[in-house]
Amino acid sequence: MRKIILILLIGVIVIAYANIADNLGGNKLRTKPQLTSSGGMWIGHPKMSNTKINTLKQNAKATITRENAVSEFLSVMPAAKMLENQRIINPAPLFQTEDTIYYDGANAGGVGYGTQPGTWYGAVRFTTVIPCSVKAAIFYHWDYPSPIDPSYIYICDAGTTTQPGSKLDSVPYTPNPNNWIRVNFPNAVYRSAGQDFWVVVKIIQTAGGFPLGCDAGPSVSPARSFYSGDMTTWYSWPSLGINRNANLRAIVKYMPSAANDMSVISILNVPEITTPYQRYPITAVVKNLGTNSQQPGVPVKLRITGPTGTFDYEYNDVEYTTQTLEQYASENVIFVPDWIVPESTGIYTIKCWTELAEDEVPSNDTATFEIEVTNWLTYANWENPRYFVPYGPEKAMLFIPSEFGVLHPVVIESLKTQFYLSSTRPWNDSIFRFKIYATDGTLLYVSDTLRADSSWHIETYAVEPPLTIPSGSFYVAVCPRSDSHPSILADNQPVGRSFYGSPGEKSWVPYTIGEFFISTFVSWQPRNNDVGPYAMVEPLSMVAPNVAMTPKVVIKNYGFNNQPSIPVVMEIYDQSKALVYTGTGSIALNSGDTGTVALTPQWTPGAHGTVYDITVYTALPTDENPANDTGYTFTSAFTITRNMYSNLTSTPPTIDGDIQETEWSDANQYDVSDVLGQASGYPYRA
């Protein structure tokens, strides 16, 4: 057993070394969040005249050197995306003969309501698009055994969007030690297509606690979860100041009403808010809700119109199902080409629908929603003001253009903020100015002296002349005349982009509660010809010594034009900075595509412990954005050359689930940390 465990420990140590190497060079290379296999970090190529990191990393300062690259990159790591990648049209999950409908997350992680003794009600409004009968409900019971009988679960009629209707069925339940409680409905209440129903939990609370939990997800709008103390006045389900979904689910049996019934149940890859020029491979999820199987070739159509109030834009596309869809089966239908968001801002309407000739239920064929195109950038949810922030004196938001899909050079045209209180109180100093800073604290712009003249005031200011940001990130700050006022608003959903205090990377203090209500209106130009390295395939952070390998790199076409031939060059330098390898290749990529190119000739790394610097760049003559043409990483020749063992102990340990130190006192110990000999000059090749 000792030998097995030690081998596992050695494996963990070797993996840990690999992870350390990746953290120094591997994970930081990732040019997009979804990449998982890359080593090193992209920075500017020393031979290029405009040495900046690639498109996703162009938020760093322009003056990046190899010595400060790690700290610079860590300071601008992308925050959580503000825009969702999909918009669910029909909130019900995939339809099966029997299925569970729910809106909460996969686990209970939030705080419930009903913290005082008494009777409490929690409710969730459900929707289904085909006829069904409600068979049961399950909910997350937070504090067993505080509720006592009689407690009930009700099914209620549709009512309104915020108020359950009349009771259709009720079932008593007895609390049990399981957190998730299932209650079956004997009458299996029938619901017709598109008809809402409510599931309501009645809990008699004998002591303080949280009888009904909610998920730990983001704020939901519109609310579907509610609570009440008397089943008359209902409130949306809040936790930590935001609306969340209660852990209350309905189990239904679906009953198809037609033999032929095809429906678009959701749209993927389109956010609710976006900026111009973005590219989206719109995907429709098509489902066969009828009893008959449907053969391939059913038309699925897409139409995008807008913006609201105009009729000068319409985008149409047609795709077809490509597989046989049995009853309840679904297929993702991808529309080609990608939709490129127009320059005009406003509200666009997106519709997807099926055109099955024999469809008997046309009412569920179409999915429709709206998408807002805007040039206003912000990290805050302006519809969710939760805090007013009086301290400061300066409150700033860090803008990373690439996180909004915005390309450099960025032109800042207007600024906007919202205050809580200003001159409505005599002690409130309402005077302030806008300021724009570079990431190193350099002051780039100062507005006129302004006055916040009312409560909940939104102040918009035109930047004259507009300020151009050629590269990198920038801060927009609201600077009150006094240390505390006027009080800027903030939400309670932190993504790490709001700061207060003094300008400069070492002086700003993160505001960790939420994001300030600061926004900037920008403009930029799309690029027709723009390519660059996207990820390293081979070599990664470690390679086998003295073994020939084929270098490979992923290239992306960021521009709108297809590129029939993109030249790619890789250069590898040894520890003495001598060029030891030059590889070349070429790849054709359509607009928006990525592809892997293998470079020739092969490269043979040197002896164990040798470290190499790697530079990859594209050389497209018409490239309009040299800032993302180049990537830099490193690798090292490394191998395992020694086995280590620990003999079995003479006194077997007690198998009792408790590992005592004395049970391992005779185990051999090995230090395998200095695998490259950086401390002594002699590598420990474990």
XYZ file of C-alpha atoms in Angstrom:
686
model
C 0.000 0.000 0.000
C 2.882 2.374 0.777
C 4.348 1.837 -2.660
C 1.071 2.528 -4.385
C 0.399 5.688 -2.413
C 3.923 7.028 -2.890
C 3.697 6.468 -6.620
C 0.458 8.421 -6.562
C 2.157 11.173 -4.566
C 5.020 11.285 -7.066
C 2.468 11.548 -9.845
C 0.789 14.406 -8.044
C 4.148 16.159 -7.613
C 4.997 15.755 -11.301
C 1.536 16.978 -12.258
C 1.950 19.846 -9.827
C 5.220 20.774 -11.528
C 3.493 20.683 -14.866
C 0.762 22.905 -13.458
C 3.356 25.314 -12.078
C 4.986 25.428 -15.467
C 1.617 26.018 -17.060
C 0.836 28.767 -14.574
C 4.100 30.424 -15.439
C 3.620 29.839 -19.092
C 0.772 27.486 -19.910
C -2.576 28.732 -18.733
C -1.640 32.350 -19.284
C -1.313 31.714 -22.996
C -4.976 31.130 -23.498
C -6.293 33.554 -26.019
C -9.913 32.573 -25.417
C -11.574 31.276 -22.252
C -12.544 27.939 -23.787
C -8.989 26.852 -24.566
C -7.478 24.249 -22.252
C -4.262 23.023 -23.858
C -1.677 25.708 -24.323
C 1.634 26.670 -22.817
C 3.129 30.102 -22.340
C 1.697 33.558 -22.829
C 1.137 35.667 -25.934
C 2.858 39.024 -26.021
C 4.255 41.235 -28.737
C 6.805 39.984 -31.217
C 10.092 41.912 -30.947
C 10.338 42.231 -34.716
C 6.971 43.857 -35.146
C 6.698 47.622 -35.170
C 3.511 47.558 -33.108
C 4.210 45.119 -30.280
C 0.948 44.481 -28.501
C -0.734 41.326 -27.353
C -3.427 39.670 -29.444
C -7.059 40.686 -29.727
C -8.263 39.236 -26.436
C -5.183 40.540 -24.635
C -5.021 43.964 -26.230
C -6.342 45.303 -22.944
C -2.789 45.345 -21.516
C -0.519 48.374 -21.765
C 1.280 48.871 -25.043
C 4.722 48.921 -23.389
C 4.868 45.247 -22.450
C 8.199 43.566 -21.931
C 8.960 39.957 -21.193
C 10.011 40.824 -17.643
C 6.721 42.454 -16.664
C 4.406 40.447 -18.894
C 3.109 38.131 -16.164
C 2.161 40.907 -13.762
C 0.688 43.004 -16.562
C -1.458 40.146 -17.770
C -2.677 39.162 -14.324
C -3.888 42.708 -13.774
C -6.203 42.540 -16.772
C -7.590 39.002 -16.591
C -11.054 38.997 -18.195
C -13.992 39.206 -15.820
C -17.066 37.043 -16.016
C -18.970 37.732 -19.193
C -21.841 40.150 -18.747
C -23.753 38.729 -21.700
C -25.280 35.266 -21.783
C -24.404 33.002 -24.703
C -27.910 31.685 -25.123
C -31.478 32.814 -24.762
C -33.979 30.135 -23.772
C -37.263 30.709 -25.561
C -39.310 27.954 -23.962
C -38.114 27.656 -20.349
C -39.208 24.028 -20.017
C -36.371 21.479 -20.268
C -36.194 18.809 -22.966
C -39.578 17.130 -23.164
C -39.715 13.463 -22.238
C -42.690 11.235 -21.516
C -42.108 12.278 -17.910
C -39.881 15.171 -17.024
C -39.006 17.678 -14.333
C -39.527 21.377 -14.980
C -37.394 23.721 -12.937
C -35.813 27.148 -13.120
C -33.380 26.945 -10.218
C -29.736 25.933 -10.512
C -28.396 22.417 -10.142
C -27.898 22.775 -6.412
C -29.289 24.735 -3.509
C -26.851 27.456 -2.657
C -28.861 30.496 -1.670
C -30.784 31.596 1.384
C -34.487 30.919 1.709
C -37.197 33.006 3.274
C -39.378 32.391 6.290
C -36.862 33.159 9.005
C -39.429 33.644 11.771
C -41.908 31.175 13.319
C -45.255 31.159 11.557
C -46.856 30.057 8.299
C -44.972 30.716 5.075
C -45.718 30.033 1.437
C -43.195 29.640 -1.374
C -44.377 29.491 -4.990
C -43.018 29.057 -8.519
C -44.892 29.735 -11.763
C -44.354 27.102 -14.490
C -45.059 27.107 -18.231
C -45.299 24.237 -20.703
C -45.869 24.367 -24.453
C -47.691 21.055 -24.899
C -50.462 19.420 -22.879
C -49.357 17.706 -19.685
C -50.537 16.463 -16.343
C -48.756 17.569 -13.176
C -47.823 14.372 -11.316
C -45.654 15.541 -8.426
C -43.467 18.293 -6.991
C -40.102 18.262 -5.278
C -38.479 21.008 -3.257
C -35.342 21.654 -1.267
C -36.162 21.551 2.445
C -33.553 23.752 4.080
C -33.929 23.250 7.831
C -35.430 19.894 8.751
C -37.138 19.325 11.147
C -38.300 22.868 11.948
C -41.593 22.700 9.946
C -44.263 20.385 11.370
C -47.546 18.980 10.122
C -49.850 20.025 8.682
C -47.734 21.318 5.788
C -49.041 21.209 2.229
C -48.117 21.475 -1.426
C -50.720 22.994 -3.731
C -51.191 23.136 -7.478
C -52.795 26.431 -8.459
C -54.330 27.777 -11.634
C -52.451 30.170 -13.944
C -53.541 33.336 -12.153
C -51.211 36.190 -13.107
C -47.471 36.474 -13.618
C -47.046 37.446 -9.952
C -50.072 35.870 -8.218
C -51.170 32.191 -8.104
C -54.738 31.450 -9.133
C -57.251 29.159 -7.446
C -56.160 25.861 -5.888
C -56.533 22.819 -8.143
C -55.089 20.165 -5.840
C -53.372 19.956 -2.463
C -51.376 17.247 -0.729
C -50.083 17.178 2.865
C -46.494 16.157 3.429
C -44.393 15.158 6.402
C -40.862 16.564 6.722
C -38.123 13.962 6.546
C -34.340 13.975 6.901
C -33.812 14.251 3.158
C -33.202 17.769 1.921
C -35.084 17.101 -1.321
C -38.706 16.143 -0.658
C -41.022 14.671 -3.318
C -44.797 14.893 -2.996
C -47.080 13.070 -5.461
C -50.387 14.523 -6.634
C -53.126 11.849 -6.822
C -55.257 13.787 -9.312
C -52.495 14.542 -11.848
C -53.900 17.970 -12.740
C -54.161 18.488 -16.522
C -52.668 21.576 -18.215
C -53.278 22.543 -21.827
C -50.592 23.813 -24.207
C -49.047 27.101 -23.115
C -51.044 27.224 -19.886
C -49.229 28.344 -16.756
C -49.636 26.628 -13.433
C -48.242 27.288 -9.975
C -46.745 24.984 -7.369
C -47.071 26.392 -3.858
C -45.436 25.033 -0.699
C -47.068 25.792 2.644
C -44.661 25.534 5.568
C -45.549 25.914 9.227
C -42.394 27.216 10.836
C -42.034 26.462 14.539
C -38.620 28.113 14.899
C -36.268 30.362 12.982
C -34.571 28.953 9.928
C -34.755 28.821 6.158
C -37.405 26.269 5.225
C -37.272 26.664 1.448
C -33.940 27.164 -0.299
C -33.087 28.977 -3.523
C -30.308 28.622 -6.036
C -27.031 30.544 -6.036
C -27.391 31.872 -9.552
C -27.586 35.460 -10.815
C -30.595 37.712 -10.543
C -33.530 36.567 -12.687
C -35.947 38.793 -14.561
C -38.854 38.503 -14.796
C -39.254 36.733 -11.469
C -40.837 33.271 -11.367
C -40.338 32.548 -7.665
C -42.417 34.224 -4.946
C -43.145 34.006 -1.235
C -45.998 35.108 0.983
C -47.094 35.082 4.594
C -50.831 34.872 3.901
C -51.146 33.627 0.272
C -52.674 36.999 -0.563
C -49.739 39.388 -0.979
C -46.816 37.870 -2.865
C -43.218 39.076 -3.159
C -40.518 38.071 -5.618
C -37.998 35.685 -4.118
C -34.956 37.693 -3.012
C -31.679 36.385 -1.650
C -28.745 38.624 -0.831
C -30.625 41.507 -2.393
C -31.387 39.995 -5.810
C -34.192 37.921 -7.341
C -33.390 34.223 -7.442
C -35.250 31.015 -8.206
C -36.627 28.904 -5.377
C -35.660 25.219 -5.341
C -39.199 24.076 -6.150
C -39.786 21.792 -9.128
C -42.741 20.203 -10.927
C -42.821 16.692 -12.357
C -45.126 16.370 -15.348
C -46.221 13.765 -17.856
C -46.455 15.174 -21.353
C -49.371 14.199 -23.577
C -48.865 15.104 -27.224
C -52.006 16.431 -28.827
C -50.969 15.910 -32.457
C -49.314 13.362 -34.711
C -47.216 16.005 -36.525
C -45.896 18.848 -34.415
C -42.481 20.492 -34.812
C -41.357 23.413 -32.657
C -38.386 25.728 -32.125
C -37.908 25.510 -28.363
C -34.805 27.672 -27.930
C -32.197 29.812 -29.661
C -28.500 29.428 -28.869
C -25.465 31.689 -29.282
C -27.235 35.048 -29.183
C -27.067 37.379 -26.149
C -29.721 39.822 -25.008
C -27.353 42.788 -25.401
C -24.445 43.137 -27.812
C -22.349 45.669 -29.691
C -22.090 46.254 -33.469
C -19.993 44.073 -35.772
C -20.150 40.970 -33.553
C -20.490 37.559 -35.192
C -22.972 34.932 -34.002
C -23.490 31.381 -35.346
C -27.201 31.409 -34.504
C -28.514 27.961 -33.636
C -32.158 26.870 -33.352
C -33.063 23.909 -31.124
C -35.835 22.112 -33.010
C -37.961 19.468 -31.277
C -40.469 16.915 -32.513
C -43.425 17.261 -30.128
C -45.715 14.989 -32.131
C -46.173 11.234 -32.080
C -44.999 10.676 -35.679
C -41.330 10.506 -36.610
C -40.171 13.304 -38.894
C -37.747 12.733 -41.741
C -34.716 14.968 -42.488
C -35.260 18.092 -44.554
C -37.798 20.056 -42.506
C -37.179 23.765 -43.274
C -36.069 25.861 -40.310
C -36.049 29.594 -41.006
C -34.516 32.644 -39.371
C -35.441 36.297 -39.789
C -33.912 39.300 -38.038
C -35.534 42.699 -38.472
C -34.938 46.098 -36.974
C -33.970 48.188 -35.302
C -37.303 49.135 -33.745
C -39.034 51.897 -35.653
C -37.172 51.319 -38.907
C -37.647 48.910 -41.785
C -34.303 49.274 -43.508
C -32.760 46.060 -42.229
C -33.811 42.461 -42.672
C -31.662 39.330 -42.462
C -33.081 35.986 -43.646
C -31.667 32.492 -43.570
C -32.920 28.946 -44.156
C -31.477 25.664 -42.884
C -32.880 22.131 -42.726
C -33.024 19.330 -40.215
C -30.416 16.717 -41.098
C -31.534 13.698 -39.076
C -34.679 11.713 -38.448
C -36.452 13.055 -35.381
C -38.366 10.486 -33.380
C -41.002 11.527 -30.864
C -39.496 14.020 -28.347
C -36.139 14.033 -30.150
C -34.406 17.355 -30.823
C -31.702 18.709 -33.111
C -29.524 21.818 -33.137
C -29.859 23.536 -36.514
C -27.006 25.977 -37.187
C -27.677 28.860 -39.559
C -24.958 29.617 -42.103
C -23.415 32.114 -42.544
C -22.935 33.669 -39.121
C -25.024 36.732 -38.391
C -22.848 39.847 -38.244
C -24.473 42.504 -36.082
C -25.114 45.696 -38.083
C -23.637 49.063 -37.210
C -27.029 50.644 -36.453
C -27.902 50.508 -32.768
C -31.366 49.751 -31.439
C -33.684 46.807 -30.837
C -33.633 43.927 -33.332
C -36.275 41.190 -33.428
C -35.128 37.611 -34.014
C -37.595 34.950 -35.145
C -36.957 31.255 -35.790
C -39.647 28.875 -36.978
C -40.206 25.469 -38.540
C -42.187 24.814 -41.724
C -43.379 21.231 -41.472
C -46.054 20.934 -44.147
C -48.293 18.652 -42.066
C -47.817 20.510 -38.772
C -51.047 20.360 -36.755
C -50.027 22.823 -34.005
C -48.708 25.982 -35.731
C -49.004 27.997 -32.524
C -45.718 26.584 -31.170
C -43.697 26.675 -34.403
C -42.057 30.058 -33.799
C -39.678 31.449 -31.220
C -39.277 35.240 -30.964
C -37.156 37.524 -28.854
C -35.421 40.882 -29.013
C -31.737 41.760 -28.951
C -30.396 45.194 -28.095
C -27.436 46.562 -30.042
C -25.685 49.387 -28.223
C -22.416 51.305 -28.106
C -22.764 51.960 -24.369
C -20.348 49.792 -22.411
C -20.807 49.025 -18.729
C -20.298 46.181 -16.271
C -23.157 47.252 -13.980
C -26.780 46.177 -14.057
C -28.473 49.580 -14.143
C -31.849 47.991 -13.488
C -30.651 46.692 -10.135
C -29.478 49.628 -7.955
C -28.582 48.148 -4.570
C -26.048 50.489 -2.964
C -25.075 54.130 -2.907
C -21.364 54.645 -2.444
C -20.368 57.900 -0.717
C -16.705 57.188 0.026
C -13.916 57.914 -2.395
C -13.090 60.506 -3.366
C -12.873 58.964 -6.845
C -14.950 56.024 -8.076
C -13.713 54.399 -11.286
C -14.583 51.574 -13.635
C -11.932 49.675 -15.579
C -13.017 49.134 -19.189
C -11.425 46.281 -21.137
C -12.660 46.789 -24.710
C -12.054 43.208 -25.834
C -14.526 41.929 -23.243
C -17.241 43.710 -25.234
C -15.884 42.668 -28.628
C -14.663 46.221 -29.262
C -11.561 46.704 -31.399
C -8.803 49.284 -31.055
C -8.481 52.129 -31.698
C -11.448 52.905 -29.419
C -13.017 56.364 -29.638
C -14.720 57.528 -26.420
C -17.591 59.850 -27.329
C -19.715 60.139 -24.165
C -19.717 59.258 -20.460
C -22.596 58.476 -18.142
C -23.171 57.865 -14.435
C -26.079 57.748 -12.010
C -26.209 59.223 -8.500
C -28.346 58.416 -5.490
C -28.503 61.758 -3.705
C -26.932 65.061 -4.630
C -28.134 68.590 -3.983
C -31.416 67.420 -2.471
C -29.725 67.548 0.927
C -27.920 70.686 2.118
C -24.931 68.658 3.283
C -24.575 66.907 -0.037
C -21.850 68.450 -2.190
C -23.150 67.884 -5.740
C -20.078 69.055 -7.685
C -18.079 66.445 -9.646
C -16.041 65.838 -12.796
C -15.436 62.891 -15.107
C -11.860 61.755 -15.626
C -10.323 59.148 -17.920
C -7.080 57.403 -16.946
C -4.698 54.942 -18.560
C -4.032 51.790 -16.561
C -0.780 53.234 -15.194
C -2.626 56.243 -13.755
C -1.827 58.698 -16.542
C -4.605 61.286 -16.787
C -5.989 61.298 -20.337
C -9.060 63.505 -20.027
C -10.860 65.798 -17.554
C -14.436 67.013 -18.073
C -15.881 70.378 -17.163
C -17.077 70.919 -13.604
C -20.556 69.407 -13.378
C -23.415 69.418 -10.896
C -25.608 66.465 -9.981
C -28.797 68.388 -9.441
C -31.410 65.850 -8.361
C -32.031 62.563 -6.636
C -31.431 59.426 -8.733
C -29.944 61.677 -11.372
C -28.392 60.224 -14.550
C -25.656 62.505 -15.828
C -24.543 62.132 -19.461
C -21.593 64.113 -20.780
C -20.243 64.412 -24.327
C -16.458 64.117 -24.625
C -15.329 66.982 -26.866
C -13.272 66.334 -28.813
C -13.708 62.546 -28.629
C -10.791 60.743 -26.983
C -9.027 57.972 -28.915
C -7.574 54.996 -27.016
C -5.064 53.407 -29.439
C -4.542 50.268 -27.345
C -5.076 48.777 -23.934
C -7.600 49.308 -21.173
C -8.714 52.541 -19.538
C -10.488 53.809 -16.425
C -13.474 56.162 -16.358
C -13.738 57.877 -12.970
C -16.354 60.010 -11.250
C -14.543 62.545 -9.077
C -16.659 64.409 -6.452
C -15.384 67.687 -5.071
C -15.714 66.363 -1.509
C -14.568 63.032 -0.160
C -18.044 61.573 0.054
C -20.558 63.185 -2.337
C -22.361 63.008 -4.655
C -23.086 59.327 -3.931
C -22.774 57.092 -6.973
C -25.019 54.034 -7.318
C -23.828 50.437 -7.580
C -25.388 47.016 -8.095
C -24.561 43.920 -6.035
C -23.097 41.716 -8.767
C -19.305 42.168 -8.621
C -17.201 41.255 -11.638
C -14.012 43.000 -10.526
C -14.170 46.140 -12.630
C -15.000 48.867 -10.071
C -12.441 50.715 -7.924
C -12.171 53.701 -5.608
C -9.376 55.817 -4.199
C -6.515 57.193 -6.277
C -5.539 56.487 -9.891
C -2.800 54.053 -10.806
C -2.599 50.268 -10.781
C -1.010 50.218 -7.319
C -3.394 52.786 -5.820
C -6.901 51.833 -6.903
C -8.787 49.836 -4.265
C -11.198 47.200 -5.619
C -14.852 47.713 -4.773
C -15.902 44.132 -4.067
C -19.632 44.528 -3.366
C -20.815 45.280 -6.890
C -20.222 47.451 -9.948
C -20.547 51.241 -10.143
C -23.102 52.860 -12.428
C -20.541 54.188 -14.891
C -20.896 53.774 -18.644
C -19.006 54.938 -21.707
C -20.224 55.336 -25.290
C -17.578 54.286 -27.811
C -17.123 53.827 -31.530
C -14.652 51.760 -33.525
C -14.129 50.353 -36.992
C -14.439 46.688 -37.964
C -11.604 45.061 -39.905
C -11.886 43.219 -43.182
C -8.427 41.637 -42.962
C -7.307 40.593 -39.485
C -5.635 37.307 -38.576
C -3.428 36.127 -35.751
C -2.275 33.209 -33.556
C -5.042 31.815 -31.384
C -3.495 28.947 -29.361
C -0.419 26.748 -29.240
C -0.866 23.041 -29.995
C 2.753 21.833 -30.074
C 5.076 22.356 -28.322
C 3.423 22.964 -24.956
C 5.242 23.764 -21.723
C 7.295 20.541 -21.794
C 8.688 18.443 -24.642
C 10.660 15.216 -24.808
C 14.445 15.815 -25.107
C 16.129 14.853 -28.366
C 12.892 13.672 -30.015
C 11.772 15.228 -33.300
C 8.311 16.811 -33.267
C 6.077 18.819 -35.600
C 5.239 22.315 -34.281
C 1.555 23.200 -34.617
C -0.389 26.361 -33.862
C -4.030 27.435 -34.119
C -4.666 30.538 -36.253
C -7.867 32.580 -36.264
C -9.359 34.805 -38.939
C -10.796 37.738 -36.951
C -11.707 39.773 -40.050
C -14.762 39.786 -42.281
C -12.912 38.648 -45.433
C -12.089 35.031 -46.232
C -8.348 34.445 -46.434
C -7.121 31.867 -48.998
C -3.516 31.892 -47.757
C -2.254 33.074 -44.353
C 1.537 32.801 -43.941
C 2.604 31.557 -40.477
C 6.129 31.645 -39.005
C 7.492 30.084 -35.800
C 10.893 30.975 -34.364
C 12.500 29.135 -31.423
C 15.410 30.567 -29.401
C 17.576 28.713 -26.904
C 18.742 29.958 -23.502
C 21.540 31.986 -25.084
C 18.963 33.788 -27.285
C 20.321 32.070 -30.369
C 17.818 31.213 -33.097
C 17.727 27.406 -33.297
C 14.606 26.828 -35.407
C 12.496 28.581 -38.044
C 9.319 26.881 -39.233
C 6.833 28.076 -41.827
C 3.388 27.131 -42.981
C 0.219 28.453 -44.573
C -3.479 28.030 -43.938
C -6.755 29.117 -45.589
C -9.496 30.341 -43.243
C -12.951 31.699 -43.844
C -14.143 34.691 -41.861
C -14.449 33.865 -38.164
C -12.898 30.400 -38.468
C -9.959 28.893 -36.621
C -7.645 26.190 -37.902
C -4.468 24.329 -37.008
C -1.389 24.658 -39.197
C 1.558 22.243 -39.031
C 4.914 23.929 -39.588
C 7.868 22.554 -41.481
C 10.494 21.318 -41.006
C 10.267 19.285 -37.803
C 12.084 20.510 -34.682
C 14.259 18.422 -32.380
C 14.602 19.800 -28.818
C 17.939 19.533 -27.040
C 18.981 17.933 -23.776
C 16.940 17.617 -20.593
C 16.550 20.910 -18.753
C 16.960 23.177 -21.780
C 14.481 26.072 -21.908
C 13.353 27.640 -25.185
C 11.565 30.867 -26.107
C 8.989 30.506 -28.885
C 7.598 33.228 -31.137
C 4.734 32.683 -33.602
C 3.418 35.314 -35.990
C 1.241 35.651 -39.062
C 2.510 37.625 -42.053
C -0.626 38.535 -44.004
C 0.387 41.550 -46.158
C -3.060 43.189 -45.945
C -3.537 42.696 -42.185
C -5.172 45.802 -40.674
C -4.397 44.938 -37.058
C -0.756 44.039 -36.373
C -1.434 44.158 -32.618
C -2.660 40.548 -32.597
C -0.310 39.089 -35.207
C 2.198 37.653 -32.751
C 2.341 35.218 -29.882
C 5.104 34.326 -27.464
C 5.493 31.285 -25.206
C 8.195 28.980 -23.895
C 8.866 25.290 -23.469
C 11.452 23.104 -21.748
C 12.921 19.716 -22.540
C 11.989 17.459 -19.649
C 11.807 13.752 -18.953
C 11.349 11.398 -16.002
C 14.550 9.357 -15.594
C 14.433 7.939 -12.072
C 12.037 5.682 -10.212
C 11.627 5.998 -6.459
C 10.147 3.470 -4.068
C 9.024 3.175 -0.483
C 8.991 -0.339 0.937
C 5.998 -1.775 2.729
C 5.849 -0.989 6.430
C 6.697 -3.706 8.932
C 3.775 -2.622 11.130
C 0.580 -2.365 9.083
C -1.547 0.742 9.758
C -4.974 0.479 11.312
C -7.609 0.817 8.614
C -9.963 3.079 10.522
C -10.320 6.133 8.312
C -7.818 8.062 10.435
C -4.231 8.337 9.140
C -1.938 8.931 12.095
C 1.545 10.407 11.689
C 3.093 7.424 13.499
C 1.655 5.074 10.894
C 3.906 6.691 8.262
C 7.021 7.375 10.312
C 9.136 4.852 8.376
C 8.064 6.029 4.898
C 10.865 7.196 2.589
C 10.857 10.869 1.604
C 12.107 12.406 -1.638
C 12.436 16.063 -2.642
C 11.587 16.238 -6.328
C 10.868 19.949 -6.577
C 14.058 21.129 -8.307
C 13.582 19.184 -11.523
C 15.539 21.676 -13.640
C 18.405 22.258 -11.227
C 17.669 25.931 -10.839
C 18.958 26.028 -7.253
C 22.041 23.810 -7.446
C 22.671 23.640 -11.158
C 22.088 19.895 -11.094
C 18.568 18.807 -11.981
C 16.846 16.220 -9.824
C 15.377 14.079 -12.557
C 12.507 12.392 -10.762
